[in-house]
PDB file of C-alpha atoms in Angstrom:
ATOM      1  CA  GLY A 279       3.348   2.303   5.738  1.00 67.00           C
ATOM      2  CA  GLN A 280       2.114  -0.044   8.268  1.00 78.00           C
ATOM      3  CA  SER A 281       0.964  -3.653   7.736  1.00 89.00           C
ATOM      4  CA  LEU A 282       0.167  -7.047   9.270  1.00 94.00           C
ATOM      5  CA  GLU A 283       0.201 -10.139   8.414  1.00 95.00           C
ATOM      6  CA  GLN A 284      -1.665 -12.577   9.449  1.00 97.00           C
ATOM      7  CA  PRO A 285      -2.974 -16.625   7.869  1.00 97.00           C
ATOM      8  CA  SER A 286      -6.258 -16.279   6.739  1.00 95.00           C
ATOM      9  CA  GLU A 287      -7.978 -19.534   8.329  1.00 97.00           C
ATOM     10  CA  VAL A 288      -6.756 -21.941  10.470  1.00 97.00           C
ATOM     11  CA  THR A 289      -8.183 -25.189  12.296  1.00 97.00           C
ATOM     12  CA  ALA A 290      -7.756 -27.478  14.937  1.00 97.00           C
ATOM     13  CA  VAL A 291      -9.829 -30.097  17.174  1.00 97.00           C
ATOM     14  CA  GLU A 292     -10.945 -29.611  19.798  1.00 97.00           C
ATOM     15  CA  GLY A 293      -8.476 -29.950  23.166  1.00 97.00           C
ATOM     16  CA  ALA A 294      -5.402 -29.065  21.376  1.00 97.00           C
ATOM     17  CA  ILE A 295      -3.218 -25.786  21.548  1.00 97.00           C
ATOM     18  CA  VAL A 296      -3.086 -23.533  18.602  1.00 97.00           C
ATOM     19  CA  GLN A 297      -1.208 -20.467  17.830  1.00 98.00           C
ATOM     20  CA  ILE A 298      -2.078 -17.665  15.442  1.00 98.00           C
ATOM     21  CA  ASN A 299       1.293 -15.722  13.630  1.00 97.00           C
ATOM     22  CA  CYS A 300       1.424 -12.049  13.201  1.00 98.00           C
ATOM     23  CA  THR A 301       3.866 -10.008  11.395  1.00 97.00           C
ATOM     24  CA  TYR A 302       4.198  -6.899  11.379  1.00 95.00           C
ATOM     25  CA  GLN A 303       5.832  -3.494   9.770  1.00 92.00           C
ATOM     26  CA  THR A 304       5.342  -0.447  10.757  1.00 86.00           C
ATOM     27  CA  SER A 305       7.567   2.495  10.945  1.00 85.00           C
ATOM     28  CA  GLY A 306       7.500   2.807  14.947  1.00 85.00           C
ATOM     29  CA  PHE A 307       6.616   0.136  17.448  1.00 86.00           C
ATOM     30  CA  TYR A 308       4.122   0.569  21.052  1.00 87.00           C
ATOM     31  CA  GLY A 309       2.700  -2.642  20.875  1.00 92.00           C
ATOM     32  CA  LEU A 310       0.189  -5.858  19.697  1.00 95.00           C
ATOM     33  CA  SER A 311      -3.046  -6.406  20.678  1.00 95.00           C
ATOM     34  CA  TRP A 312      -5.113  -9.473  19.953  1.00 97.00           C
ATOM     35  CA  TYR A 313      -8.973  -9.087  19.711  1.00 97.00           C
ATOM     36  CA  GLN A 314     -11.762 -12.031  19.114  1.00 97.00           C
ATOM     37  CA  GLN A 315     -14.407 -11.511  17.332  1.00 96.00           C
ATOM     38  CA  HIS A 316     -17.129 -14.113  16.862  1.00 96.00           C
ATOM     39  CA  ASP A 317     -19.564 -14.586  13.758  1.00 92.00           C
ATOM     40  CA  GLY A 318     -22.067 -11.300  14.192  1.00 88.00           C
ATOM     41  CA  GLY A 319     -20.464 -10.088  17.146  1.00 92.00           C
ATOM     42  CA  ALA A 320     -18.458  -7.208  17.983  1.00 93.00           C
ATOM     43  CA  PRO A 321     -14.639  -7.365  18.612  1.00 95.00           C
ATOM     44  CA  THR A 322     -13.362  -7.850  21.955  1.00 96.00           C
ATOM     45  CA  PHE A 323      -9.621  -7.383  23.613  1.00 95.00           C
ATOM     46  CA  LEU A 324      -7.895 -10.216  24.595  1.00 96.00           C
ATOM     47  CA  SER A 325      -4.690  -8.747  25.346  1.00 95.00           C
ATOM     48  CA  TYR A 326      -1.781  -5.868  25.042  1.00 94.00           C
ATOM     49  CA  ASN A 327       2.889  -6.733  24.625  1.00 95.00           C
ATOM     50  CA  ALA A 328       4.694  -4.551  24.369  1.00 93.00           C
ATOM     51  CA  LEU A 329       6.860  -5.662  25.595  1.00 94.00           C
ATOM     52  CA  ASP A 330       8.714  -8.680  24.405  1.00 96.00           C
ATOM     53  CA  GLY A 331       7.605 -12.456  25.711  1.00 96.00           C
ATOM     54  CA  LEU A 332       5.036 -13.925  26.291  1.00 96.00           C
ATOM     55  CA  GLU A 333       1.935 -13.018  28.416  1.00 93.00           C
ATOM     56  CA  GLU A 334      -0.443 -15.842  29.570  1.00 93.00           C
ATOM     57  CA  THR A 335      -3.872 -15.065  30.509  1.00 88.00           C
ATOM     58  CA  GLY A 336      -6.028 -18.442  31.441  1.00 92.00           C
ATOM     59  CA  ARG A 337      -6.089 -20.814  28.208  1.00 96.00           C
ATOM     60  CA  PHE A 338      -4.371 -18.187  26.141  1.00 96.00           C
ATOM     61  CA  SER A 339      -1.114 -16.515  25.636  1.00 97.00           C
ATOM     62  CA  SER A 340       0.630 -14.152  23.828  1.00 97.00           C
ATOM     63  CA  PHE A 341       3.936 -13.533  22.709  1.00 97.00           C
ATOM     64  CA  LEU A 342       6.086 -11.060  21.149  1.00 97.00           C
ATOM     65  CA  SER A 343       9.279 -10.140  18.947  1.00 96.00           C
ATOM     66  CA  ARG A 344      10.312  -6.714  19.037  1.00 94.00           C
ATOM     67  CA  SER A 345      13.537  -8.249  17.641  1.00 94.00           C
ATOM     68  CA  ASP A 346      11.792 -10.061  14.746  1.00 94.00           C
ATOM     69  CA  SER A 347       8.666  -7.761  14.386  1.00 94.00           C
ATOM     70  CA  TYR A 348       6.428 -11.042  15.291  1.00 95.00           C
ATOM     71  CA  GLY A 349       3.506 -12.162  17.745  1.00 97.00           C
ATOM     72  CA  TYR A 350       1.762 -14.790  17.917  1.00 98.00           C
ATOM     73  CA  LEU A 351      -1.517 -15.935  20.298  1.00 98.00           C
ATOM     74  CA  LEU A 352      -1.679 -19.300  21.438  1.00 98.00           C
ATOM     75  CA  LEU A 353      -4.952 -20.884  22.129  1.00 97.00           C
ATOM     76  CA  GLN A 354      -4.162 -23.751  24.737  1.00 97.00           C
ATOM     77  CA  GLU A 355      -7.079 -26.648  25.631  1.00 97.00           C
ATOM     78  CA  LEU A 356      -9.136 -25.497  22.418  1.00 97.00           C
ATOM     79  CA  GLN A 357     -12.957 -25.166  23.164  1.00 97.00           C
ATOM     80  CA  MET A 358     -16.559 -24.897  20.637  1.00 97.00           C
ATOM     81  CA  LYS A 359     -16.486 -21.763  22.041  1.00 97.00           C
ATOM     82  CA  ASP A 360     -13.239 -20.508  20.523  1.00 98.00           C
ATOM     83  CA  SER A 361     -14.125 -21.333  16.834  1.00 98.00           C
ATOM     84  CA  ALA A 362     -13.871 -17.044  15.822  1.00 97.00           C
ATOM     85  CA  SER A 363     -11.719 -14.762  13.659  1.00 96.00           C
ATOM     86  CA  TYR A 364      -8.719 -13.319  15.552  1.00 97.00           C
ATOM     87  CA  PHE A 365      -6.914  -9.950  14.973  1.00 97.00           C
ATOM     88  CA  CYS A 366      -4.231  -8.925  15.626  1.00 97.00           C
ATOM     89  CA  ALA A 367      -4.045  -4.282  15.835  1.00 95.00           C
ATOM     90  CA  VAL A 368      -0.691  -2.023  16.096  1.00 93.00           C
ATOM     91  CA  ARG A 369      -1.050   1.330  16.752  1.00 89.00           C
ATOM     92  CA  ASP A 370      -0.199   3.868  13.547  1.00 86.00           C
ATOM     93  CA  PRO A 371       3.017   5.969  14.624  1.00 83.00           C
ATOM     94  CA  GLY A 372       1.816   8.534  12.629  1.00 79.00           C
ATOM     95  CA  ASN A 373      -1.829   8.998  14.131  1.00 74.00           C
ATOM     96  CA  THR A 374      -1.891   8.430  17.972  1.00 75.00           C
ATOM     97  CA  GLY A 375      -5.188   7.647  17.712  1.00 81.00           C
ATOM     98  CA  LYS A 376      -5.704   5.260  15.125  1.00 86.00           C
ATOM     99  CA  LEU A 377      -5.376   1.032  15.612  1.00 90.00           C
ATOM    100  CA  ILE A 378      -4.329  -1.151  12.530  1.00 91.00           C
ATOM    101  CA  PHE A 379      -5.546  -4.082  12.456  1.00 93.00           C
ATOM    102  CA  GLY A 380      -4.970  -7.569  10.377  1.00 94.00           C
ATOM    103  CA  GLN A 381      -7.369  -8.978   7.877  1.00 93.00           C
ATOM    104  CA  GLY A 382      -8.307 -11.390  10.925  1.00 95.00           C
ATOM    105  CA  THR A 383      -7.282 -15.292  11.397  1.00 97.00           C
ATOM    106  CA  THR A 384     -10.639 -17.074  11.488  1.00 97.00           C
ATOM    107  CA  LEU A 385     -10.200 -20.053  13.649  1.00 98.00           C
ATOM    108  CA  GLN A 386     -12.644 -23.056  13.132  1.00 97.00           C
ATOM    109  CA  VAL A 387     -11.952 -25.576  15.777  1.00 97.00           C
ATOM    110  CA  LYS A 388     -13.868 -29.320  15.296  1.00 96.00           C
ATOM    111  CA  PRO A 389     -15.520 -31.887  17.508  1.00 95.00           C
TER     112      PRO A 389
ATOM    113  CA  GLY B 182     -22.162  -0.768  34.102  1.00 58.00           C
ATOM    114  CA  ALA B 183     -23.119  -0.416  30.830  1.00 84.00           C
ATOM    115  CA  GLY B 184     -20.870  -1.524  27.490  1.00 93.00           C
ATOM    116  CA  VAL B 185     -20.575   1.178  24.725  1.00 97.00           C
ATOM    117  CA  SER B 186     -24.290   0.888  22.832  1.00 97.00           C
ATOM    118  CA  GLN B 187     -25.670   1.643  19.464  1.00 97.00           C
ATOM    119  CA  SER B 188     -28.316   2.398  17.339  1.00 97.00           C
ATOM    120  CA  PRO B 189     -29.942   1.122  15.670  1.00 97.00           C
ATOM    121  CA  SER B 190     -28.098  -1.226  15.458  1.00 97.00           C
ATOM    122  CA  ASN B 191     -29.548  -2.405  11.094  1.00 97.00           C
ATOM    123  CA  LYS B 192     -30.335   0.406   9.046  1.00 98.00           C
ATOM    124  CA  VAL B 193     -31.725  -0.266   5.709  1.00 98.00           C
ATOM    125  CA  THR B 194     -31.790   2.937   3.070  1.00 98.00           C
ATOM    126  CA  GLU B 195     -31.961   4.135  -0.323  1.00 97.00           C
ATOM    127  CA  LYS B 196     -29.245   5.486  -2.831  1.00 97.00           C
ATOM    128  CA  GLY B 197     -29.140   8.567  -2.053  1.00 97.00           C
ATOM    129  CA  LYS B 198     -30.757   9.520   1.205  1.00 98.00           C
ATOM    130  CA  ASP B 199     -28.763  11.054   4.592  1.00 98.00           C
ATOM    131  CA  VAL B 200     -27.972   8.176   7.205  1.00 98.00           C
ATOM    132  CA  GLU B 201     -26.551   9.169  11.664  1.00 98.00           C
ATOM    133  CA  LEU B 202     -25.195   6.007  13.454  1.00 98.00           C
ATOM    134  CA  ARG B 203     -25.021   6.627  17.243  1.00 98.00           C
ATOM    135  CA  CYS B 204     -22.684   5.834  19.323  1.00 98.00           C
ATOM    136  CA  ASP B 205     -22.915   6.010  23.155  1.00 97.00           C
ATOM    137  CA  PRO B 206     -19.106   4.865  24.728  1.00 96.00           C
ATOM    138  CA  ILE B 207     -18.723   3.637  28.533  1.00 95.00           C
ATOM    139  CA  SER B 208     -18.710   5.629  30.936  1.00 93.00           C
ATOM    140  CA  GLY B 209     -15.873   7.662  32.168  1.00 91.00           C
ATOM    141  CA  HIS B 210     -13.960   6.669  28.074  1.00 94.00           C
ATOM    142  CA  THR B 211     -12.637   9.613  27.352  1.00 93.00           C
ATOM    143  CA  ALA B 212     -11.124   8.328  23.319  1.00 93.00           C
ATOM    144  CA  LEU B 213     -14.422   6.992  20.821  1.00 95.00           C
ATOM    145  CA  TYR B 214     -13.748   5.444  17.837  1.00 95.00           C
ATOM    146  CA  TRP B 215     -15.290   4.762  14.244  1.00 97.00           C
ATOM    147  CA  TYR B 216     -14.896   1.704  12.313  1.00 96.00           C
ATOM    148  CA  ARG B 217     -16.519  -0.109   9.464  1.00 96.00           C
ATOM    149  CA  GLN B 218     -16.024  -3.675   8.544  1.00 95.00           C
ATOM    150  CA  SER B 219     -17.380  -5.060   5.517  1.00 91.00           C
ATOM    151  CA  LEU B 220     -18.088  -8.558   4.833  1.00 84.00           C
ATOM    152  CA  GLY B 221     -16.251 -11.160   6.057  1.00 79.00           C
ATOM    153  CA  GLN B 222     -13.021  -8.528   6.384  1.00 83.00           C
ATOM    154  CA  GLY B 223     -11.082  -6.373   9.170  1.00 87.00           C
ATOM    155  CA  LEU B 224     -11.244  -3.194  10.707  1.00 93.00           C
ATOM    156  CA  GLU B 225     -11.198   0.195   8.958  1.00 93.00           C
ATOM    157  CA  PHE B 226     -10.454   2.785  10.742  1.00 93.00           C
ATOM    158  CA  LEU B 227     -12.575   5.931  10.145  1.00 95.00           C
ATOM    159  CA  ILE B 228     -12.005   8.308  12.643  1.00 95.00           C
ATOM    160  CA  TYR B 229     -11.239   8.518  16.881  1.00 93.00           C
ATOM    161  CA  PHE B 230     -11.768  11.601  19.603  1.00 94.00           C
ATOM    162  CA  GLN B 231      -9.961  12.765  22.448  1.00 92.00           C
ATOM    163  CA  GLY B 232     -12.915  14.370  24.645  1.00 91.00           C
ATOM    164  CA  ASN B 233     -14.975  16.839  21.589  1.00 92.00           C
ATOM    165  CA  SER B 234     -11.918  16.768  19.700  1.00 92.00           C
ATOM    166  CA  ALA B 235     -11.073  14.148  16.149  1.00 92.00           C
ATOM    167  CA  PRO B 236      -7.237  15.078  15.600  1.00 86.00           C
ATOM    168  CA  ASP B 237      -7.309  13.428  12.355  1.00 81.00           C
ATOM    169  CA  LYS B 238     -10.292  12.713   9.803  1.00 84.00           C
ATOM    170  CA  SER B 239      -8.124  11.618   6.844  1.00 83.00           C
ATOM    171  CA  GLY B 240      -9.571   7.777   7.800  1.00 90.00           C
ATOM    172  CA  LEU B 241     -12.859   9.562   6.754  1.00 95.00           C
ATOM    173  CA  PRO B 242     -14.105   7.434   3.215  1.00 94.00           C
ATOM    174  CA  SER B 243     -14.890  11.015   1.566  1.00 94.00           C
ATOM    175  CA  ASP B 244     -16.558  14.413   2.327  1.00 95.00           C
ATOM    176  CA  ARG B 245     -19.509  11.906   2.502  1.00 97.00           C
ATOM    177  CA  PHE B 246     -18.620  11.309   6.054  1.00 98.00           C
ATOM    178  CA  SER B 247     -18.307  13.313   8.638  1.00 97.00           C
ATOM    179  CA  ALA B 248     -18.222  12.657  12.600  1.00 97.00           C
ATOM    180  CA  GLU B 249     -19.393  14.693  15.725  1.00 96.00           C
ATOM    181  CA  ARG B 250     -19.235  14.046  19.314  1.00 96.00           C
ATOM    182  CA  THR B 251     -20.386  16.802  22.253  1.00 91.00           C
ATOM    183  CA  GLY B 252     -20.442  16.379  26.262  1.00 89.00           C
ATOM    184  CA  GLY B 253     -17.119  14.513  25.409  1.00 86.00           C
ATOM    185  CA  SER B 254     -19.594  11.534  25.498  1.00 93.00           C
ATOM    186  CA  VAL B 255     -21.959  10.560  22.469  1.00 96.00           C
ATOM    187  CA  SER B 256     -20.855  10.779  19.186  1.00 98.00           C
ATOM    188  CA  THR B 257     -22.575   9.918  15.826  1.00 98.00           C
ATOM    189  CA  LEU B 258     -21.707   9.170  12.054  1.00 98.00           C
ATOM    190  CA  THR B 259     -23.197  10.618   9.293  1.00 98.00           C
ATOM    191  CA  ILE B 260     -23.373   9.908   5.780  1.00 98.00           C
ATOM    192  CA  GLN B 261     -24.902  11.570   3.369  1.00 98.00           C
ATOM    193  CA  ARG B 262     -26.552  10.583   0.407  1.00 98.00           C
ATOM    194  CA  THR B 263     -25.335   7.290   0.554  1.00 98.00           C
ATOM    195  CA  GLN B 264     -24.573   4.605  -1.888  1.00 97.00           C
ATOM    196  CA  GLN B 265     -24.196   1.490  -2.103  1.00 96.00           C
ATOM    197  CA  GLU B 266     -20.520   0.852  -1.486  1.00 95.00           C
ATOM    198  CA  ASP B 267     -21.702   2.201   1.990  1.00 97.00           C
ATOM    199  CA  SER B 268     -22.983  -0.998   3.236  1.00 97.00           C
ATOM    200  CA  ALA B 269     -21.128  -2.583   6.040  1.00 97.00           C
ATOM    201  CA  VAL B 270     -21.119  -3.305  10.228  1.00 97.00           C
ATOM    202  CA  TYR B 271     -20.473   0.404  11.324  1.00 98.00           C
ATOM    203  CA  LEU B 272     -18.377  -0.474  14.962  1.00 97.00           C
ATOM    204  CA  CYS B 273     -17.819   2.089  18.084  1.00 97.00           C
ATOM    205  CA  ALA B 274     -15.099   1.588  20.631  1.00 96.00           C
ATOM    206  CA  SER B 275     -14.133   4.117  23.334  1.00 95.00           C
ATOM    207  CA  SER B 276     -10.917   2.910  26.019  1.00 94.00           C
ATOM    208  CA  LEU B 277      -9.914   4.703  29.039  1.00 92.00           C
ATOM    209  CA  GLY B 278      -7.618   7.914  26.347  1.00 82.00           C
ATOM    210  CA  GLU B 279      -5.526   7.610  24.076  1.00 76.00           C
ATOM    211  CA  THR B 280      -3.626   5.954  25.832  1.00 79.00           C
ATOM    212  CA  ALA B 281      -5.960   3.115  26.580  1.00 85.00           C
ATOM    213  CA  ILE B 282      -5.594   3.080  22.629  1.00 87.00           C
ATOM    214  CA  TYR B 283      -4.684  -1.380  22.879  1.00 90.00           C
ATOM    215  CA  GLU B 284      -7.606  -1.834  24.986  1.00 92.00           C
ATOM    216  CA  GLN B 285     -10.873  -0.799  23.752  1.00 94.00           C
ATOM    217  CA  TYR B 286     -14.089  -2.095  23.877  1.00 95.00           C
ATOM    218  CA  PHE B 287     -16.307  -2.228  21.143  1.00 96.00           C
ATOM    219  CA  GLY B 288     -20.471  -2.001  20.590  1.00 97.00           C
ATOM    220  CA  PRO B 289     -22.649  -4.238  19.259  1.00 95.00           C
ATOM    221  CA  GLY B 290     -22.071  -2.110  15.946  1.00 97.00           C
ATOM    222  CA  THR B 291     -24.841  -1.243  12.792  1.00 98.00           C
ATOM    223  CA  ARG B 292     -25.075  -2.782   9.693  1.00 97.00           C
ATOM    224  CA  LEU B 293     -25.984  -0.225   6.739  1.00 98.00           C
ATOM    225  CA  THR B 294     -27.675  -1.471   4.178  1.00 97.00           C
ATOM    226  CA  VAL B 295     -28.312   0.425   1.396  1.00 97.00           C
ATOM    227  CA  THR B 296     -30.121  -0.747  -1.937  1.00 96.00           C
TER     228      THR B 296
END
């Protein structure tokens, strides 16, 4: 089957850099997505990596290593508003319309 | 433009009653997805539509759950004979197509409480 592993919680201070890791096991791999969800809100798409390497979008970057079945989301210059849950997701190779989400990492940014 | 909308935003129902949840995707998005999220948990995939067709219904938790989509747009998720374990936030998402599955746009969700 398919599975994703993420840390359940991460804490960091404002202005710092934090890395949220995601390891996956899947029989077929098509890319790794990241979503952000504020408490009580809807998930919002952050990034997608299909190939190895780093993708940068403003303060957020996402990295993928397919050989290690591993990716991470890097958040720089942390702000209080970055406090949220972050989910990684992969496509189910047996169901072209199904995204499998990790259990999420709750990031708490402290002043 | 308008995002994904869902109604109602909140629904409280008695155990055993039927409920209908509605999703209006972003105009032009041909793929539509339903998820369920329990408090503090990840997203549980329920079903997806490409156009009006749902190729795989195996994610639906039981035969009390059904979904349809008409006109390639609005979708309804129906839960019959609701149970307390059905209490959760039901999220709908849409994407440009099946190939854009990685970039989904979510609605605000319907919080269902079964008493």
